[in-house]
PDB file of C-alpha atoms in Angstrom:
ATOM      1  CA  MET I   1      36.188  93.586   6.028  1.00 39.00           C
ATOM      2  CA  ARG I   2      36.189  96.376   3.458  1.00 47.00           C
ATOM      3  CA  GLN I   3      38.622  99.224   3.884  1.00 50.00           C
ATOM      4  CA  SER I   4      37.414 102.802   4.218  1.00 48.00           C
ATOM      5  CA  PHE I   5      39.152 105.507   2.196  1.00 47.00           C
ATOM      6  CA  HIS I   6      38.115 108.829   3.669  1.00 45.00           C
ATOM      7  CA  HIS I   7      41.583 110.321   3.482  1.00 46.00           C
ATOM      8  CA  GLY I   8      41.676 111.087  -0.206  1.00 64.00           C
ATOM      9  CA  ASN I   9      43.957 108.355  -1.543  1.00 86.00           C
ATOM     10  CA  LEU I  10      41.340 106.049  -3.049  1.00 90.00           C
ATOM     11  CA  ARG I  11      42.155 107.165  -6.587  1.00 91.00           C
ATOM     12  CA  ALA I  12      45.844 106.322  -6.115  1.00 91.00           C
ATOM     13  CA  VAL I  13      44.943 102.942  -4.617  1.00 92.00           C
ATOM     14  CA  LEU I  14      42.606 102.166  -7.500  1.00 94.00           C
ATOM     15  CA  LEU I  15      45.198 103.094 -10.119  1.00 94.00           C
ATOM     16  CA  GLU I  16      47.828 100.983  -8.386  1.00 93.00           C
ATOM     17  CA  GLN I  17      45.509  97.979  -8.313  1.00 94.00           C
ATOM     18  CA  ALA I  18      44.378  98.603 -11.895  1.00 94.00           C
ATOM     19  CA  GLU I  19      47.959  98.639 -13.130  1.00 94.00           C
ATOM     20  CA  ALA I  20      48.637  95.341 -11.356  1.00 94.00           C
ATOM     21  CA  MET I  21      45.545  93.863 -13.023  1.00 93.00           C
ATOM     22  CA  LEU I  22      46.694  95.204 -16.379  1.00 94.00           C
ATOM     23  CA  ARG I  23      50.052  93.441 -16.013  1.00 92.00           C
ATOM     24  CA  GLU I  24      48.423  90.168 -14.973  1.00 92.00           C
ATOM     25  CA  ASP I  25      45.424  89.938 -17.281  1.00 89.00           C
ATOM     26  CA  GLY I  26      45.783  92.652 -19.934  1.00 89.00           C
ATOM     27  CA  VAL I  27      43.188  95.262 -20.850  1.00 90.00           C
ATOM     28  CA  ASP I  28      40.414  92.672 -21.232  1.00 89.00           C
ATOM     29  CA  GLY I  29      40.816  91.661 -17.594  1.00 88.00           C
ATOM     30  CA  LEU I  30      40.165  95.169 -16.284  1.00 90.00           C
ATOM     31  CA  SER I  31      36.717  95.938 -14.920  1.00 89.00           C
ATOM     32  CA  LEU I  32      35.487  98.427 -12.340  1.00 92.00           C
ATOM     33  CA  ARG I  33      33.738  95.670 -10.413  1.00 91.00           C
ATOM     34  CA  GLU I  34      36.860  93.523 -10.175  1.00 90.00           C
ATOM     35  CA  LEU I  35      38.914  96.593  -9.346  1.00 92.00           C
ATOM     36  CA  ALA I  36      36.606  97.375  -6.429  1.00 91.00           C
ATOM     37  CA  ARG I  37      36.970  93.809  -5.199  1.00 91.00           C
ATOM     38  CA  ARG I  38      40.774  94.015  -5.403  1.00 88.00           C
ATOM     39  CA  ALA I  39      40.834  97.346  -3.595  1.00 87.00           C
ATOM     40  CA  GLU I  40      38.361  96.026  -0.997  1.00 87.00           C
ATOM     41  CA  VAL I  41      35.858  98.829  -1.464  1.00 89.00           C
ATOM     42  CA  SER I  42      32.195  98.876  -2.447  1.00 88.00           C
ATOM     43  CA  HIS I  43      31.294  98.148  -6.063  1.00 85.00           C
ATOM     44  CA  GLY I  44      30.291 101.763  -6.639  1.00 86.00           C
ATOM     45  CA  ALA I  45      33.373 103.341  -5.052  1.00 88.00           C
ATOM     46  CA  PRO I  46      35.556 103.418  -8.215  1.00 87.00           C
ATOM     47  CA  ARG I  47      32.887 105.443 -10.049  1.00 87.00           C
ATOM     48  CA  SER I  48      33.521 108.352  -7.718  1.00 86.00           C
ATOM     49  CA  HIS I  49      36.825 108.747  -9.590  1.00 90.00           C
ATOM     50  CA  PHE I  50      36.212 107.010 -12.939  1.00 90.00           C
ATOM     51  CA  VAL I  51      32.830 107.481 -14.556  1.00 90.00           C
ATOM     52  CA  ASP I  52      33.280 104.321 -16.615  1.00 92.00           C
ATOM     53  CA  ARG I  53      35.853 101.740 -17.651  1.00 92.00           C
ATOM     54  CA  GLN I  54      37.267 103.920 -20.437  1.00 91.00           C
ATOM     55  CA  ALA I  55      37.886 106.736 -17.958  1.00 92.00           C
ATOM     56  CA  LEU I  56      39.912 104.289 -15.877  1.00 93.00           C
ATOM     57  CA  LEU I  57      41.909 103.169 -18.913  1.00 94.00           C
ATOM     58  CA  ASP I  58      42.553 106.791 -19.880  1.00 93.00           C
ATOM     59  CA  ALA I  59      43.780 107.584 -16.366  1.00 94.00           C
ATOM     60  CA  LEU I  60      46.156 104.639 -16.512  1.00 95.00           C
ATOM     61  CA  ALA I  61      47.446 105.783 -19.906  1.00 94.00           C
ATOM     62  CA  VAL I  62      48.017 109.323 -18.648  1.00 95.00           C
ATOM     63  CA  GLN I  63      49.890 107.945 -15.648  1.00 94.00           C
ATOM     64  CA  GLY I  64      52.016 105.870 -18.006  1.00 95.00           C
ATOM     65  CA  PHE I  65      52.904 108.854 -20.175  1.00 95.00           C
ATOM     66  CA  GLU I  66      53.747 110.905 -17.086  1.00 95.00           C
ATOM     67  CA  ARG I  67      56.035 108.162 -15.774  1.00 95.00           C
ATOM     68  CA  MET I  68      57.692 107.754 -19.158  1.00 95.00           C
ATOM     69  CA  THR I  69      58.148 111.530 -19.402  1.00 94.00           C
ATOM     70  CA  GLU I  70      59.999 111.453 -16.076  1.00 95.00           C
ATOM     71  CA  LYS I  71      62.318 108.732 -17.373  1.00 94.00           C
ATOM     72  CA  ILE I  72      63.042 110.623 -20.578  1.00 93.00           C
ATOM     73  CA  SER I  73      63.643 113.819 -18.597  1.00 92.00           C
ATOM     74  CA  ALA I  74      66.138 111.988 -16.398  1.00 92.00           C
ATOM     75  CA  ALA I  75      67.932 110.707 -19.504  1.00 91.00           C
ATOM     76  CA  LEU I  76      68.287 114.275 -20.760  1.00 89.00           C
ATOM     77  CA  ARG I  77      69.760 115.747 -17.582  1.00 87.00           C
ATOM     78  CA  SER I  78      73.326 114.668 -18.280  1.00 82.00           C
ATOM     79  CA  PRO I  79      75.253 116.788 -20.780  1.00 80.00           C
ATOM     80  CA  GLY I  80      76.559 115.382 -24.030  1.00 83.00           C
ATOM     81  CA  THR I  81      76.372 115.514 -27.788  1.00 85.00           C
ATOM     82  CA  VAL I  82      73.120 115.151 -29.693  1.00 84.00           C
ATOM     83  CA  ARG I  83      74.033 111.535 -30.441  1.00 88.00           C
ATOM     84  CA  GLU I  84      74.694 110.770 -26.778  1.00 90.00           C
ATOM     85  CA  ARG I  85      71.454 112.382 -25.693  1.00 89.00           C
ATOM     86  CA  PHE I  86      69.384 110.515 -28.259  1.00 91.00           C
ATOM     87  CA  ARG I  87      71.023 107.220 -27.326  1.00 93.00           C
ATOM     88  CA  ARG I  88      70.162 107.783 -23.661  1.00 94.00           C
ATOM     89  CA  VAL I  89      66.630 108.799 -24.546  1.00 93.00           C
ATOM     90  CA  GLY I  90      66.269 105.785 -26.835  1.00 95.00           C
ATOM     91  CA  ARG I  91      67.375 103.360 -24.152  1.00 96.00           C
ATOM     92  CA  ALA I  92      65.075 104.958 -21.582  1.00 96.00           C
ATOM     93  CA  TYR I  93      62.200 104.708 -24.075  1.00 96.00           C
ATOM     94  CA  VAL I  94      62.866 101.046 -24.850  1.00 97.00           C
ATOM     95  CA  ASP I  95      63.422 100.113 -21.199  1.00 97.00           C
ATOM     96  CA  PHE I  96      60.044 101.566 -20.257  1.00 96.00           C
ATOM     97  CA  ALA I  97      58.293  99.940 -23.214  1.00 96.00           C
ATOM     98  CA  VAL I  98      59.719  96.535 -22.319  1.00 97.00           C
ATOM     99  CA  ASP I  99      59.340  96.728 -18.529  1.00 95.00           C
ATOM    100  CA  ASP I 100      55.770  98.077 -18.777  1.00 94.00           C
ATOM    101  CA  ALA I 101      54.684  96.421 -22.012  1.00 94.00           C
ATOM    102  CA  ALA I 102      50.970  96.140 -21.142  1.00 93.00           C
ATOM    103  CA  LEU I 103      50.839  99.757 -19.996  1.00 94.00           C
ATOM    104  CA  MET I 104      52.705 100.880 -23.113  1.00 93.00           C
ATOM    105  CA  GLU I 105      50.182  99.094 -25.322  1.00 92.00           C
ATOM    106  CA  LEU I 106      47.346 100.820 -23.498  1.00 92.00           C
ATOM    107  CA  MET I 107      49.026 104.232 -23.826  1.00 92.00           C
ATOM    108  CA  PHE I 108      48.950 103.964 -27.611  1.00 87.00           C
ATOM    109  CA  ALA I 109      45.501 102.353 -27.905  1.00 83.00           C
ATOM    110  CA  ALA I 110      43.253 104.021 -30.493  1.00 64.00           C
ATOM    111  CA  LYS I 111      40.322 104.434 -28.061  1.00 68.00           C
ATOM    112  CA  SER I 112      42.413 106.831 -25.972  1.00 60.00           C
ATOM    113  CA  ASN I 113      43.586 108.900 -28.929  1.00 62.00           C
ATOM    114  CA  SER I 114      41.108 111.805 -28.846  1.00 68.00           C
ATOM    115  CA  ALA I 115      42.866 114.989 -29.919  1.00 70.00           C
ATOM    116  CA  ASP I 116      41.389 116.964 -27.035  1.00 75.00           C
ATOM    117  CA  GLY I 117      41.632 114.202 -24.457  1.00 83.00           C
ATOM    118  CA  PRO I 118      43.999 113.978 -21.483  1.00 87.00           C
ATOM    119  CA  VAL I 119      45.847 111.017 -22.958  1.00 90.00           C
ATOM    120  CA  ASN I 120      46.788 112.942 -26.090  1.00 89.00           C
ATOM    121  CA  HIS I 121      47.899 115.945 -24.036  1.00 89.00           C
ATOM    122  CA  ALA I 122      50.126 113.676 -21.932  1.00 91.00           C
ATOM    123  CA  ALA I 123      51.558 112.138 -25.103  1.00 89.00           C
ATOM    124  CA  VAL I 124      52.316 115.573 -26.547  1.00 88.00           C
ATOM    125  CA  ARG I 125      54.249 116.493 -23.386  1.00 89.00           C
ATOM    126  CA  LEU I 126      56.340 113.347 -23.792  1.00 88.00           C
ATOM    127  CA  PHE I 127      57.203 113.921 -27.440  1.00 85.00           C
ATOM    128  CA  THR I 128      57.960 117.575 -26.811  1.00 85.00           C
ATOM    129  CA  LEU I 129      60.888 116.326 -24.736  1.00 82.00           C
ATOM    130  CA  LEU I 130      62.546 115.078 -27.917  1.00 78.00           C
ATOM    131  CA  ASP I 131      62.986 118.726 -28.836  1.00 76.00           C
ATOM    132  CA  ASP I 132      65.139 119.024 -25.712  1.00 71.00           C
ATOM    133  CA  ALA I 133      67.437 116.335 -27.085  1.00 71.00           C
ATOM    134  CA  MET I 134      68.035 118.709 -30.006  1.00 68.00           C
ATOM    135  CA  ALA I 135      68.523 121.681 -27.688  1.00 60.00           C
ATOM    136  CA  ASP I 136      72.056 122.492 -28.817  1.00 55.00           C
ATOM    137  CA  SER I 137      71.128 122.062 -32.463  1.00 51.00           C
ATOM    138  CA  PRO I 138      68.327 124.449 -33.351  1.00 47.00           C
ATOM    139  CA  SER I 139      66.590 124.035 -36.649  1.00 45.00           C
ATOM    140  CA  SER I 140      68.344 125.937 -39.383  1.00 44.00           C
ATOM    141  CA  THR I 141      65.162 126.118 -41.441  1.00 49.00           C
ATOM    142  CA  GLY I 142      62.447 126.352 -38.789  1.00 52.00           C
ATOM    143  CA  ASP I 143      60.709 123.446 -40.545  1.00 74.00           C
ATOM    144  CA  ASP I 144      58.296 122.135 -37.903  1.00 77.00           C
ATOM    145  CA  ARG I 145      57.034 119.411 -40.228  1.00 83.00           C
ATOM    146  CA  THR I 146      60.517 117.962 -40.687  1.00 83.00           C
ATOM    147  CA  ARG I 147      61.145 118.145 -36.950  1.00 83.00           C
ATOM    148  CA  GLU I 148      57.910 116.253 -36.320  1.00 85.00           C
ATOM    149  CA  ARG I 149      58.827 113.587 -38.892  1.00 88.00           C
ATOM    150  CA  PHE I 150      62.217 113.181 -37.242  1.00 88.00           C
ATOM    151  CA  LYS I 151      60.659 112.669 -33.811  1.00 87.00           C
ATOM    152  CA  LEU I 152      58.108 110.193 -35.153  1.00 90.00           C
ATOM    153  CA  MET I 153      60.780 108.200 -36.976  1.00 92.00           C
ATOM    154  CA  PHE I 154      62.834 108.069 -33.779  1.00 93.00           C
ATOM    155  CA  ALA I 155      59.827 106.937 -31.749  1.00 92.00           C
ATOM    156  CA  ALA I 156      58.925 104.327 -34.394  1.00 94.00           C
ATOM    157  CA  ALA I 157      62.435 102.882 -34.247  1.00 96.00           C
ATOM    158  CA  MET I 158      62.307 102.660 -30.459  1.00 96.00           C
ATOM    159  CA  GLN I 159      58.804 101.138 -30.498  1.00 95.00           C
ATOM    160  CA  GLY I 160      59.938  98.562 -33.011  1.00 96.00           C
ATOM    161  CA  THR I 161      63.010  97.678 -30.972  1.00 97.00           C
ATOM    162  CA  ALA I 162      60.891  97.264 -27.843  1.00 97.00           C
ATOM    163  CA  ALA I 163      58.449  95.040 -29.748  1.00 96.00           C
ATOM    164  CA  LEU I 164      61.286  92.785 -30.902  1.00 97.00           C
ATOM    165  CA  ILE I 165      62.475  92.430 -27.312  1.00 97.00           C
ATOM    166  CA  THR I 166      59.060  91.766 -25.775  1.00 95.00           C
ATOM    167  CA  SER I 167      58.305  89.166 -28.460  1.00 95.00           C
ATOM    168  CA  GLN I 168      61.694  87.568 -27.650  1.00 96.00           C
ATOM    169  CA  ARG I 169      62.910  87.950 -31.233  1.00 96.00           C
ATOM    170  CA  ILE I 170      66.019  89.630 -29.863  1.00 97.00           C
ATOM    171  CA  THR I 171      67.639  89.870 -26.438  1.00 97.00           C
ATOM    172  CA  ARG I 172      67.748  92.960 -24.280  1.00 96.00           C
ATOM    173  CA  GLU I 173      71.461  93.320 -25.059  1.00 96.00           C
ATOM    174  CA  GLN I 174      70.782  93.123 -28.798  1.00 97.00           C
ATOM    175  CA  GLY I 175      68.119  95.752 -28.295  1.00 97.00           C
ATOM    176  CA  GLU I 176      70.631  98.160 -26.784  1.00 96.00           C
ATOM    177  CA  VAL I 177      72.869  97.768 -29.831  1.00 97.00           C
ATOM    178  CA  LEU I 178      69.871  98.262 -32.107  1.00 97.00           C
ATOM    179  CA  VAL I 179      68.955 101.482 -30.269  1.00 97.00           C
ATOM    180  CA  ASP I 180      72.446 102.828 -30.904  1.00 96.00           C
ATOM    181  CA  ASP I 181      72.439 101.703 -34.545  1.00 97.00           C
ATOM    182  CA  ALA I 182      68.997 103.184 -35.200  1.00 96.00           C
ATOM    183  CA  THR I 183      70.001 106.451 -33.523  1.00 94.00           C
ATOM    184  CA  ASP I 184      73.188 106.719 -35.585  1.00 94.00           C
ATOM    185  CA  ALA I 185      71.336 105.930 -38.815  1.00 94.00           C
ATOM    186  CA  LEU I 186      68.637 108.498 -38.136  1.00 92.00           C
ATOM    187  CA  LEU I 187      71.101 111.210 -37.156  1.00 90.00           C
ATOM    188  CA  ALA I 188      73.050 110.545 -40.354  1.00 90.00           C
ATOM    189  CA  SER I 189      69.941 110.618 -42.546  1.00 88.00           C
ATOM    190  CA  LYS I 190      68.769 113.375 -44.860  1.00 84.00           C
ATOM    191  CA  LEU I 191      65.830 113.896 -42.527  1.00 80.00           C
ATOM    192  CA  SER I 192      68.099 115.225 -39.794  1.00 82.00           C
ATOM    193  CA  ALA I 193      70.262 117.349 -42.100  1.00 75.00           C
ATOM    194  CA  GLY I 194      68.105 120.461 -41.844  1.00 63.00           C
ATOM    195  CA  LEU I 195      67.526 120.075 -38.111  1.00 67.00           C
ATOM    196  CA  LEU I 196      70.733 119.083 -36.402  1.00 62.00           C
ATOM    197  CA  VAL I 197      73.252 121.694 -37.387  1.00 49.00           C
ATOM    198  CA  ASN I 198      75.728 120.927 -34.593  1.00 49.00           C
ATOM    199  CA  GLU I 199      77.858 117.830 -34.372  1.00 48.00           C
ATOM    200  CA  ALA I 200      75.842 114.759 -33.535  1.00 44.00           C
TER     201      ALA I 200
END
């Protein structure tokens, strides 16, 4: 017997089921019809919240960025040096990317990368948090381009570390060491010299 969702939580139920499907079968296994079957609603019910499959994928990606933003925010709450903050942020980043690998892949999929779309806005909110990791070290030059390059290099290092772990090229423990090494190397680089004027 199909369930009735008149109390406003159908969207949350659909996203929960869709994320489970994503973990099990990847993006290719996601369809609105199968999602309706999993959620035990009519075939047309998901379209009341997601106009098409891409809208569903975008909603999942936004949810992923929001969840990751919460984890990064939590990593930034404890005081410490710039180096300590970036290490915590790096480990939180890698942990999420490994534990939610299928969701992470979807979050950075090209089809969801419209500059004016909700996925991009959610991504911008996440990467803005990296500025908070530099909070005690304001830019001495006000060079936004250098700051952006620094954040992208940091993210690239964390993405690469996560990829090595998920592909089982390295262990989780080796990944933690690599996060620390990559953080130290980046903070000691010329790229950070004009940005991080306090001790790292």
